[in-house]
Coordinates of C-alpha atoms and ligand atoms in Angstrom, one line a residue:
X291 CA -6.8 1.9 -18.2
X292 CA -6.4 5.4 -16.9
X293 CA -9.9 7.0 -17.9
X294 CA -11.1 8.2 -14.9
X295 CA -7.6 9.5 -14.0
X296 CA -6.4 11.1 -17.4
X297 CA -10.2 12.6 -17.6
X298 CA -9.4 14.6 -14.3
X299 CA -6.0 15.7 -15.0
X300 CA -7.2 17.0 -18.9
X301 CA -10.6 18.7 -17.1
X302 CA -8.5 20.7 -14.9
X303 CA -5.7 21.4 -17.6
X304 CA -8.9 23.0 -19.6
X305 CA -9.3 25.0 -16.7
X306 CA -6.3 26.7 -16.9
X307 CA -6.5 27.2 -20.7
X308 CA -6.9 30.7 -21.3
X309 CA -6.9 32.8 -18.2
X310 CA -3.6 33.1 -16.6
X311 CA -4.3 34.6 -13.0
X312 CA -5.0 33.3 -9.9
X313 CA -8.3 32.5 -10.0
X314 CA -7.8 30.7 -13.0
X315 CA -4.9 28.2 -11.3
X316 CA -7.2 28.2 -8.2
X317 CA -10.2 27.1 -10.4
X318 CA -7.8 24.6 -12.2
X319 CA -6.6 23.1 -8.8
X320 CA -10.1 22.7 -7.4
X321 CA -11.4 21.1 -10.1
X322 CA -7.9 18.7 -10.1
X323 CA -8.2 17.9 -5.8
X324 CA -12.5 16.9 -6.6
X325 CA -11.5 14.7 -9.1
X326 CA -8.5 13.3 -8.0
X327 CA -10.4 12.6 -4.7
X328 CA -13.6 11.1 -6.4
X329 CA -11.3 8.9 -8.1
X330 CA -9.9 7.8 -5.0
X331 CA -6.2 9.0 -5.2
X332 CA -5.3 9.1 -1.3
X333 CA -6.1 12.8 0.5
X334 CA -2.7 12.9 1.6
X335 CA -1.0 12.3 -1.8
X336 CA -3.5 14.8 -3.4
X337 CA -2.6 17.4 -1.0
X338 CA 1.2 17.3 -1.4
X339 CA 0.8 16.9 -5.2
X340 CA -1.5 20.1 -5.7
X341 CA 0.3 22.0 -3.0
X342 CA 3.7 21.8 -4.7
X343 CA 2.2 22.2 -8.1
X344 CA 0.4 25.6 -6.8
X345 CA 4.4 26.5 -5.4
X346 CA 6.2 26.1 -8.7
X347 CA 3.3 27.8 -10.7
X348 CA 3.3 30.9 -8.5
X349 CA 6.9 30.6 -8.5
X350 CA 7.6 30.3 -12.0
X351 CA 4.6 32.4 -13.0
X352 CA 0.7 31.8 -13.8
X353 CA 0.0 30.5 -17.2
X354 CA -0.5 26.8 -18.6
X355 CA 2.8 26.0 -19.4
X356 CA 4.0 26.6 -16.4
X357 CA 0.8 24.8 -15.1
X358 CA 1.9 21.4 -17.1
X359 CA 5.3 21.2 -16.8
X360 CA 5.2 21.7 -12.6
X361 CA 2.1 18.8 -13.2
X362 CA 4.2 16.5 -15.1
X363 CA 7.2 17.0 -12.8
X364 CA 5.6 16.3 -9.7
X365 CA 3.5 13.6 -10.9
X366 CA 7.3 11.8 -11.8
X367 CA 7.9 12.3 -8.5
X368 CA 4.7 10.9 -6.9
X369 CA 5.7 7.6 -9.2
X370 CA 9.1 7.4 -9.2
X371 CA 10.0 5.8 -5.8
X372 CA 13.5 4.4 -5.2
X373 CA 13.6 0.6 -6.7
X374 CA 13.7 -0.9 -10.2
X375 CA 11.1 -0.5 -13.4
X376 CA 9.6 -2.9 -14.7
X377 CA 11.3 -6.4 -14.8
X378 CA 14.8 -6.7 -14.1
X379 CA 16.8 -9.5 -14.5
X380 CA 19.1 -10.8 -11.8
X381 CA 23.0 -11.1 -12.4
X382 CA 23.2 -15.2 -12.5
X383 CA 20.1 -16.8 -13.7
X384 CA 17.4 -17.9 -12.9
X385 CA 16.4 -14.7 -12.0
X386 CA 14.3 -15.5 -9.0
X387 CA 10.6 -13.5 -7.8
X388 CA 8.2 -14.9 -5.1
X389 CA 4.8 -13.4 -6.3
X390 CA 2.9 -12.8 -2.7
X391 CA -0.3 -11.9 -1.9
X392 CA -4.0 -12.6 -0.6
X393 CA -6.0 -15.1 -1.7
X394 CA -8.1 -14.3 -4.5
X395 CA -6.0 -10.8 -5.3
X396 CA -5.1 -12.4 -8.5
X397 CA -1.8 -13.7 -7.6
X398 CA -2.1 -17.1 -9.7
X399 CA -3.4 -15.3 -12.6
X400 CA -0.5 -12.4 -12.6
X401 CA 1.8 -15.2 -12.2
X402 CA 0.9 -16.5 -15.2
X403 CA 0.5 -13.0 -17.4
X404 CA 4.1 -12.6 -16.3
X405 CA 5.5 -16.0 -17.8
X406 CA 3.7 -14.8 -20.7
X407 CA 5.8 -11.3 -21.2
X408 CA 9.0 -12.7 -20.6
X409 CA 8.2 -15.3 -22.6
X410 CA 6.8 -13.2 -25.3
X411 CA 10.6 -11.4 -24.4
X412 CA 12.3 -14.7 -25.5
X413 CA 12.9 -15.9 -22.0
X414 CA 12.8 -19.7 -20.7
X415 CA 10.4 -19.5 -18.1
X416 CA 9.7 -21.6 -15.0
X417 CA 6.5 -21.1 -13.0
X418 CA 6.6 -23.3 -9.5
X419 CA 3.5 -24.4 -7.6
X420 CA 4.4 -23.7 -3.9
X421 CA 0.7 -22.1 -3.0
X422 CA 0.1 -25.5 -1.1
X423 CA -3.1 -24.0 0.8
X424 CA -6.2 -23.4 -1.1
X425 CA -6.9 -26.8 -2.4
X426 CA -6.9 -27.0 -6.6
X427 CA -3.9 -24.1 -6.6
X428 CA -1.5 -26.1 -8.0
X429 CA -4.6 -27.4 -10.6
X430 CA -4.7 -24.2 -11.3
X431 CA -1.2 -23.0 -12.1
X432 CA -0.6 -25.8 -14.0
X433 CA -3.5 -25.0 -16.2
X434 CA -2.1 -21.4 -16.2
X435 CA 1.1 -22.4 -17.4
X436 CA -0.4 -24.5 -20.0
X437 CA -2.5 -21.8 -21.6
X438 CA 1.2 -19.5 -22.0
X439 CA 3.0 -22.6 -23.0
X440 CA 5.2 -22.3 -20.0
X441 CA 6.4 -25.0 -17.7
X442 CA 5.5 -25.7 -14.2
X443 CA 7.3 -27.4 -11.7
X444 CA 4.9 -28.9 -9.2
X445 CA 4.4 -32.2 -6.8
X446 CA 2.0 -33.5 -5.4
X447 CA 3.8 -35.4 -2.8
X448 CA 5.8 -32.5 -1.2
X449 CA 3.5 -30.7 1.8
X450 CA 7.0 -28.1 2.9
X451 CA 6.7 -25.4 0.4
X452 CA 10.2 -24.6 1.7
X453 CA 11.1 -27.5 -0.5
X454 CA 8.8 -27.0 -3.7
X455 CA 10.4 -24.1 -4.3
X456 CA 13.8 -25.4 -3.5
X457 CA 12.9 -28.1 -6.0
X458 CA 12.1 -25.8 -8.6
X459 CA 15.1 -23.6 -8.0
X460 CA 17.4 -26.6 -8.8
X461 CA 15.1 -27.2 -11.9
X462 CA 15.7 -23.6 -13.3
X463 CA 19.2 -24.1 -12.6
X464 CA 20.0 -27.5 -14.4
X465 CA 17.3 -26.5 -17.2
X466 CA 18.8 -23.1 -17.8
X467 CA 15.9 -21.4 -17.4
X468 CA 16.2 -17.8 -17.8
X469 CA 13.7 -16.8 -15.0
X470 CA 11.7 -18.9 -12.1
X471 CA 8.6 -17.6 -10.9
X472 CA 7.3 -19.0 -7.2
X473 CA 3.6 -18.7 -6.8
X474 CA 3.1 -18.7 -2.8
X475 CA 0.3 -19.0 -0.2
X476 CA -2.2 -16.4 0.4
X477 CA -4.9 -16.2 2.7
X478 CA -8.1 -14.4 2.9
X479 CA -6.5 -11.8 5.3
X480 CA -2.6 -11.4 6.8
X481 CA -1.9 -14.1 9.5
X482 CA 1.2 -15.1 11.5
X483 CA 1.2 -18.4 10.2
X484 CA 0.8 -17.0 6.3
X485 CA 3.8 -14.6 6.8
X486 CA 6.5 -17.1 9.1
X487 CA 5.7 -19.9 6.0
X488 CA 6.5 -16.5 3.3
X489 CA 9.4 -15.5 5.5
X490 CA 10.6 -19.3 5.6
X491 CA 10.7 -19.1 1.5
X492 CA 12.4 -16.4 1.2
X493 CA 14.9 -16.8 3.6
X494 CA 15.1 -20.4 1.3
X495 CA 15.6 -19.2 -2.0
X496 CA 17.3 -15.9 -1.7
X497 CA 14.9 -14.4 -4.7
X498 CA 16.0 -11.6 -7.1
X499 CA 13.1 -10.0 -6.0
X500 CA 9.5 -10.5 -4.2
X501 CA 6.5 -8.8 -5.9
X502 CA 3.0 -8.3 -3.8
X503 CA -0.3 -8.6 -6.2
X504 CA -2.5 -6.0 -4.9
X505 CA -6.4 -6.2 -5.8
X506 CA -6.8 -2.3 -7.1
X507 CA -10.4 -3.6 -6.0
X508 CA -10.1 -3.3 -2.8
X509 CA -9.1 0.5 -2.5
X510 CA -7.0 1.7 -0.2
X511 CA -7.2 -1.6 1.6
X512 CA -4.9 -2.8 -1.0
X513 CA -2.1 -0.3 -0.4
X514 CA -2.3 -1.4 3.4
X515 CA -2.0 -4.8 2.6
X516 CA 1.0 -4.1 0.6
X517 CA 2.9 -1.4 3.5
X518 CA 2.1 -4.4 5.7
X519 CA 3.5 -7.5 3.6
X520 CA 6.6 -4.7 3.2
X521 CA 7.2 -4.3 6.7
X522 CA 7.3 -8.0 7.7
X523 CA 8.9 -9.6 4.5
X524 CA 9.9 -6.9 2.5
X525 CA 8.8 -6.4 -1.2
X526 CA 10.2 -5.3 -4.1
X527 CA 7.3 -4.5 -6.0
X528 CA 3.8 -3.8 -6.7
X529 CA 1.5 -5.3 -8.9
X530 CA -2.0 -3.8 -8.9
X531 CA -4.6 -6.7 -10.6
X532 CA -8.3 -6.1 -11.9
X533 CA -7.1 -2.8 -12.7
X534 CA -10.1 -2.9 -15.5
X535 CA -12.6 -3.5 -13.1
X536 CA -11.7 -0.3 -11.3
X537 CA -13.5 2.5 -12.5
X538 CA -11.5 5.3 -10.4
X539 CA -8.3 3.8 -10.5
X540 CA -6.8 6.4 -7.8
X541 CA -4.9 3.6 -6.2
X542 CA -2.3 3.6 -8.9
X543 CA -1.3 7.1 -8.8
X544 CA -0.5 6.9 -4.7
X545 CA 0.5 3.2 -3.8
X546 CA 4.3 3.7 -4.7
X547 CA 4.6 6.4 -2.4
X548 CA 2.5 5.5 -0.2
X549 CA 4.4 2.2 0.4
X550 CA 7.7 3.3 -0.8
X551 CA 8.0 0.3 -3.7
X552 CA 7.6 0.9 -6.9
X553 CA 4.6 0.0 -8.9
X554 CA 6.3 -2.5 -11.6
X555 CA 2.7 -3.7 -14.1
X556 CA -0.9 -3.2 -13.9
X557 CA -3.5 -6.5 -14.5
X558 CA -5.9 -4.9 -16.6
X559 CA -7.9 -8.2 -17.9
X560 CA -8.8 -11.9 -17.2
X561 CA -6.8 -12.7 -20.3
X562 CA -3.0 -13.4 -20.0
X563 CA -2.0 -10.7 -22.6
X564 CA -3.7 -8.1 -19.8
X565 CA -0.2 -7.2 -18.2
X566 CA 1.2 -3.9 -18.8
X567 CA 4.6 -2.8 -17.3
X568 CA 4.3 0.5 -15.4
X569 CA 7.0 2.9 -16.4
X570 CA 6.4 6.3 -14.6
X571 CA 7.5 8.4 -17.3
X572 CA 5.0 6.8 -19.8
X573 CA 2.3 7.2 -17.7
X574 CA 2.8 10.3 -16.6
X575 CA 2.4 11.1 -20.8
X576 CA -0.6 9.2 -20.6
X577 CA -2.3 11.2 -17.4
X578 CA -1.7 14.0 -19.2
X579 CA -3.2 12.8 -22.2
X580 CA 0.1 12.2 -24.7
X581 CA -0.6 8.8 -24.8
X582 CA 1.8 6.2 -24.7
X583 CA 3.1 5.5 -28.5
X584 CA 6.5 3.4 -27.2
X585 CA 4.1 1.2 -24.7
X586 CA 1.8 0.5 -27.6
X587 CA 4.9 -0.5 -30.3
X588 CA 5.9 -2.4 -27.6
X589 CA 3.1 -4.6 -26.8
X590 CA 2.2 -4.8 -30.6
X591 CA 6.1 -5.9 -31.5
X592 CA 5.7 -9.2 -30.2
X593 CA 2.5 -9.8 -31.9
X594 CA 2.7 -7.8 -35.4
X595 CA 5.1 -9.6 -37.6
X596 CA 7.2 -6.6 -39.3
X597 CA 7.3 -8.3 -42.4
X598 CA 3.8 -8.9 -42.3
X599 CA 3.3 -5.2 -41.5
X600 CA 4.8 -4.0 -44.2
X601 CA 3.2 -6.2 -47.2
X602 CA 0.0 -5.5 -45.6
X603 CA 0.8 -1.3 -46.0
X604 CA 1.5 -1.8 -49.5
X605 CA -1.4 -4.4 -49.9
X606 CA -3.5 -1.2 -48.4
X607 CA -1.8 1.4 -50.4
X608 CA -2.4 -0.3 -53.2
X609 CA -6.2 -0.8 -52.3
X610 CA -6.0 -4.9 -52.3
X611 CA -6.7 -5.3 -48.8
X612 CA -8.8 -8.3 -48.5
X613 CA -10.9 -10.8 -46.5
X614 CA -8.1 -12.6 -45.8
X615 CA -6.2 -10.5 -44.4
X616 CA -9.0 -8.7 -42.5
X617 CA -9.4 -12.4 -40.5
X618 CA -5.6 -12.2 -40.3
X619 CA -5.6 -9.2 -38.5
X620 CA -8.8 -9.9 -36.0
X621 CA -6.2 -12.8 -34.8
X622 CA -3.5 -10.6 -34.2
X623 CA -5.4 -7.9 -32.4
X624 CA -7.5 -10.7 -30.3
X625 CA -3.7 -11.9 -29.0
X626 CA -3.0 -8.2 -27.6
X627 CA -5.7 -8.5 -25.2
X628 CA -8.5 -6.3 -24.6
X629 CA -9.2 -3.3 -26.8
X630 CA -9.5 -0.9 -23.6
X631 CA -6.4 -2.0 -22.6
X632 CA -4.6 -0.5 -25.9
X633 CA -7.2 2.7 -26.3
X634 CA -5.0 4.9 -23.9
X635 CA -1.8 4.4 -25.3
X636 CA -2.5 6.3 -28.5
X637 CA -2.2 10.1 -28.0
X638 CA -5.2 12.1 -27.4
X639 CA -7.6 8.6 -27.1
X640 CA -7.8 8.3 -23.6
X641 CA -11.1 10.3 -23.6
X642 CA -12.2 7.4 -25.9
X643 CA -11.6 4.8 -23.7
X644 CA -15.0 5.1 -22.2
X645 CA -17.1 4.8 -25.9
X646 CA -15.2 1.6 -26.2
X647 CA -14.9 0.2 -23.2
X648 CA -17.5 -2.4 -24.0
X649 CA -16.1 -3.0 -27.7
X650 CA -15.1 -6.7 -27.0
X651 CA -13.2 -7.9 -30.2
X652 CA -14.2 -11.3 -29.9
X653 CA -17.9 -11.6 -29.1
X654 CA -18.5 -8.6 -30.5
X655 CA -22.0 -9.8 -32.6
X656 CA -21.0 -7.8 -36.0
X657 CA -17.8 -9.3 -35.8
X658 CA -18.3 -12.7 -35.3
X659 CA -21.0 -12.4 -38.3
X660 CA -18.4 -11.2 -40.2
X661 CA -16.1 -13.7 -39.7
X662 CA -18.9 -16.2 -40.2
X663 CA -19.5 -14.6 -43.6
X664 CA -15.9 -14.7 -44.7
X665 CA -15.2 -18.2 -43.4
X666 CA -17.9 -19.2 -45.9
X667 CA -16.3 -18.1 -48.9
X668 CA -13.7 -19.5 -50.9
X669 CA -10.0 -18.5 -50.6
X670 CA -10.4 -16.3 -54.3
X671 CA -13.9 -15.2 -53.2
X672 CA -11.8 -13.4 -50.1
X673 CA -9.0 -12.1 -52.3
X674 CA -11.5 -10.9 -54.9
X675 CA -15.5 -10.3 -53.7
X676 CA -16.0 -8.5 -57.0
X677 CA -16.3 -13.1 -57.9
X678 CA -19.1 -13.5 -55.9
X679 CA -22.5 -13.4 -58.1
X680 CA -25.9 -13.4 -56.8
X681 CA -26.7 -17.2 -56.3
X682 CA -23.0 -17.4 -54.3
X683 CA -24.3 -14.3 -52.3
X684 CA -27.0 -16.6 -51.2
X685 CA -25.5 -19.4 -50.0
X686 CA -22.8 -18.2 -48.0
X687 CA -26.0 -16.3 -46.8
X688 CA -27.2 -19.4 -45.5
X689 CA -24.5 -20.3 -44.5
X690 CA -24.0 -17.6 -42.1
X691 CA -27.0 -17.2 -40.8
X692 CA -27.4 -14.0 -42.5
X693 CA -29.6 -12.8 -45.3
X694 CA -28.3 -12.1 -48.7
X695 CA -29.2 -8.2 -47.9
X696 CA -26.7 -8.6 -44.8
X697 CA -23.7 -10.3 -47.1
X698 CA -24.7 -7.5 -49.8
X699 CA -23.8 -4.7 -47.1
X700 CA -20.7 -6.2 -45.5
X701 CA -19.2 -5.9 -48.7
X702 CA -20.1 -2.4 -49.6
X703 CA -18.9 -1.7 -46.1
X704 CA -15.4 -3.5 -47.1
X705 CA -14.8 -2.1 -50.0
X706 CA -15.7 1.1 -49.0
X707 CA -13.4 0.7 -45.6
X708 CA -11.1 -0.4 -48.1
X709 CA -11.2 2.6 -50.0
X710 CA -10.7 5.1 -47.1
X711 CA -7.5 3.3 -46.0
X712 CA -5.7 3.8 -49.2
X713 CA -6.7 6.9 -49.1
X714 CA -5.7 7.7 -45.8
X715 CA -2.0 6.0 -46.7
X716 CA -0.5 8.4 -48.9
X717 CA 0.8 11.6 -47.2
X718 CA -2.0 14.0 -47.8
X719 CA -4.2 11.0 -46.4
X720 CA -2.2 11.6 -43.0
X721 CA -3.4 15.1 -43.0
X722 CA -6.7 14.5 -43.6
X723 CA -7.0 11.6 -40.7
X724 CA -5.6 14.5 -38.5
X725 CA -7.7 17.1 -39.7
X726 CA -10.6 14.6 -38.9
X727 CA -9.4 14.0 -35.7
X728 CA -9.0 17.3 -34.4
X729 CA -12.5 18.0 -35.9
X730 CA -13.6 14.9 -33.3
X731 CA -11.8 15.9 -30.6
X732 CA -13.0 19.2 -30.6
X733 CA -16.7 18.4 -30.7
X734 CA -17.3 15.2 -28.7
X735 CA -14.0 15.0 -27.4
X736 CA -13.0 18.0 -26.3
X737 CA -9.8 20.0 -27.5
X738 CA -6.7 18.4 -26.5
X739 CA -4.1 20.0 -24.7
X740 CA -0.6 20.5 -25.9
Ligands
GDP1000 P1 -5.2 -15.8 -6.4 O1 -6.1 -16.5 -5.3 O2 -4.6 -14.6 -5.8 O3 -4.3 -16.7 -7.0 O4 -6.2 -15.3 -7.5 P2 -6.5 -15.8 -8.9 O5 -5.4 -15.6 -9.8 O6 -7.2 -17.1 -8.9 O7 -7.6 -14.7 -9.4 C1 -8.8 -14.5 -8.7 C2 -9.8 -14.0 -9.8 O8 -9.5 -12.7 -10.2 C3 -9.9 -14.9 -11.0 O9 -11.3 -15.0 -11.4 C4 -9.2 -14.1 -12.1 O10 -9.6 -14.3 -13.4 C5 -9.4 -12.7 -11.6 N1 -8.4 -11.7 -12.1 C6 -7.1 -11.7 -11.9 N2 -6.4 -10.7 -12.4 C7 -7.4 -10.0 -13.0 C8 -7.4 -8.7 -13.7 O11 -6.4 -8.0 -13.9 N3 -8.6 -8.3 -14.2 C9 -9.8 -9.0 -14.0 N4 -10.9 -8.5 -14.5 N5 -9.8 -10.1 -13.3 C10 -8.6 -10.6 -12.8

């Protein structure tokens, strides 16, 4: 989800590879304001980020090192704004959060991503209806909470959102729920009417903490909206939605201290797995292309079953990966979201990103013929293929919609795929992957720094 950003920061890290004079950091911070700037970062933010990376380097002397570390401090201190990280859970439960924000920024749909991660967290989880203006709201929470498995407290009835969320509060309480999330109002832009009904919530349920969706969409707009909503009801935290649809991104790097509230997750998706918690020091590794290896066993824990993971290592050590578990595994990777959304968090892919930001694991057409093919045969046909003779080849053929050449090259391309992961498992394996890697990163990719 960084791209554009981690793109800029590694072009101008190039920059300063091998000459270490002047010209060299000048070139290297030139190259780092255009970027930054193209990608939307606010001009203020950009200027007091280069100008105290160009004072420690000339301070601490020219060269790259010196070039990376004053980069990575400072960008640490661009994110790191005084509040909490990521989710924090009150001292008596339910921890309480109004989720604020306009209408159509995405509020409903974050509301929903975030039942999801706690849930995934082993939380109890309340969601509450109190968005009482745009007609089908609470339709559409309740359908949200239905697709995470989550309750909702709602009713019809009620028209004080005051008391909907009241409602709920005593719900959470008796239920021994572990967290309740209030979805509120919004409106198409801030009114007095929008704010004195927030303020009169609030002031209601006393919440653990108020986080503003922000549409990453909308720019710079967005981090006005959010100083705004700070100054008359006072937020906790940012959460910048439709983060995938925003190809520069900038936003990100300047709303914390731009509004002085930390930026707590990123939307990157229409799915509900598209949340990801924004911890400063991980994406500060990921700007400067380290990737993000404890965000990605994070998001994967909940979904990889360890034991799982292990028999399936050995089942690919021993070369007996199969068709079975190949559909196993499109299921677990189609329930941690989109595929752009992981590509950044492993070290030196970032660059990637961009080759597969259209690789869309479910509707990808190979894929799904795949799948097709495999859901044809018979359980022993997708432990062993080698069963399969000509006449069977045919049928699940026609099955599938494919020809019998199709089915013929699917499984050379299995076995084959099969082959270069057991390979690639033993210990010399690992150094051949990385020798393969660097070879890719230094033609297409470019050479990585570090
Ligand atoms: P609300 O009016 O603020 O509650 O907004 P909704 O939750 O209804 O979202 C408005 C639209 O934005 C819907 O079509 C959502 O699917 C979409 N949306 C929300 N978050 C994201 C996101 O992170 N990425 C993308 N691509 N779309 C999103």
């Amino acid at each position: 989800m960084f791209d554009t950003l981690t793109s800029s920061f590694t072009s101008a890290i190039k920059k300063i590879r091998f000459h270490d004079d002047e010209k060299a950091l000048k070139k290297a911070l030139t190259e780092l304001k255009k970027n930054l700037l193209k990608a939307d970062v606010n001009h203020k933010v950009v200027k007091q980020l280069l100008g105290d990376v160009e004072e420690d380097v000339k301070t601490a002397g020219i060269g790259k090192d010196q070039f990376l570390n004053s980069l990575q401090k400072r960008l640490h201190e661009l994110l790191l704004v005084p509040g909490h990280q990521g989710f924090v859970f009150g001292s008596k439960p339910p921890t309480t959060i109004l989720m604020m924000g306009l209408q159509g920024s995405g509020k409903t749909t974050t509301t929903g991503k975030l039942a999801l991660y706690l849930k995934n967290k082993q939380k109890k989880v309340l969601i509450a209806a109190a968005d009482l203006q745009r007609m089908a709201a609470v339709e559409q929470l309740i359908q949200v909470g239905a697709s995470v498995e989550v309750d909702v407290y709602h009713d019809e009835n009620e028209t004080d959102p005051v008391k909907i969320a009241l409602g709920a509060r005593k719900k959470a309480e008796a239920g021994l729920y572990d967290v309740l999330l209030i979805d509120t109002a919004g409106r198409l832009a801030i009114d007095e009417e929008l704010m004195g009904e927030l303020k009169a919530i609030k002031n209601a349920v006393q919440p653990d903490e108020v986080f503003y969706v922000a549409d990453s969409l909308t720019g710079q707009d967005s981090v006005r909206t959010a100083a705004s909503f700070n100054e008359q009801i006072g937020i906790d935290g940012v959460i910048l939605s439709k983060y995938d649809g925003d190809a520069k991104g900038g936003v990100a790097l300047g709303i914390a201290s731009q509004v002085q509230v930390p930026l707590r997750f990123i939307g990157n998706g229409e799915k509900m797995p598209d949340l990801e918690v924004f911890i400063p020091d991980r994406i500060v590794n990921r700007l400067m292309g380290y990737g993000d290896i404890e965000g990605l066993a994070e998001k994967t824990a909940n979904i990889i079953d360890e034991k799982k993971a292990k028999e399936l290592t050995r089942k690919i050590k021993k070369g007996q990966f199969n068709f079975n578990d190949f559909l196993e595994q499109m299921e677990s990777m189609k329930k941690m979201g989109s595929m752009k959304s992981l590509i950044g968090m492993i070290p030196g892919m970032g660059a990637m990103g961009d080759a597969l930001k259209n690789f869309d694991l479910e509707n990808s057409g190979e894929l799904k013929s795949i799948k097709a093919m495999v859901s044809s045969m018979t359980m022993k046909e997708r432990e062993n293929p080698d069963l399969l003779n000509n006449s069977r080849k045919k049928r699940i053929a026609g099955g599938c919609g494919m020809d019998a050449m199709d089915v013929n090259r699917v499984l050379k391309q299995f076995k084959n795929a099969s082959k270069m992961a057991k390979k690639f498992s033993g210990k010399k394996g690992m150094q051949d992957m990385q020798n393969m890697m660097s070879q890719m990163q230094g033609g297409k990719m470019g050479a990585l720094p570090r």
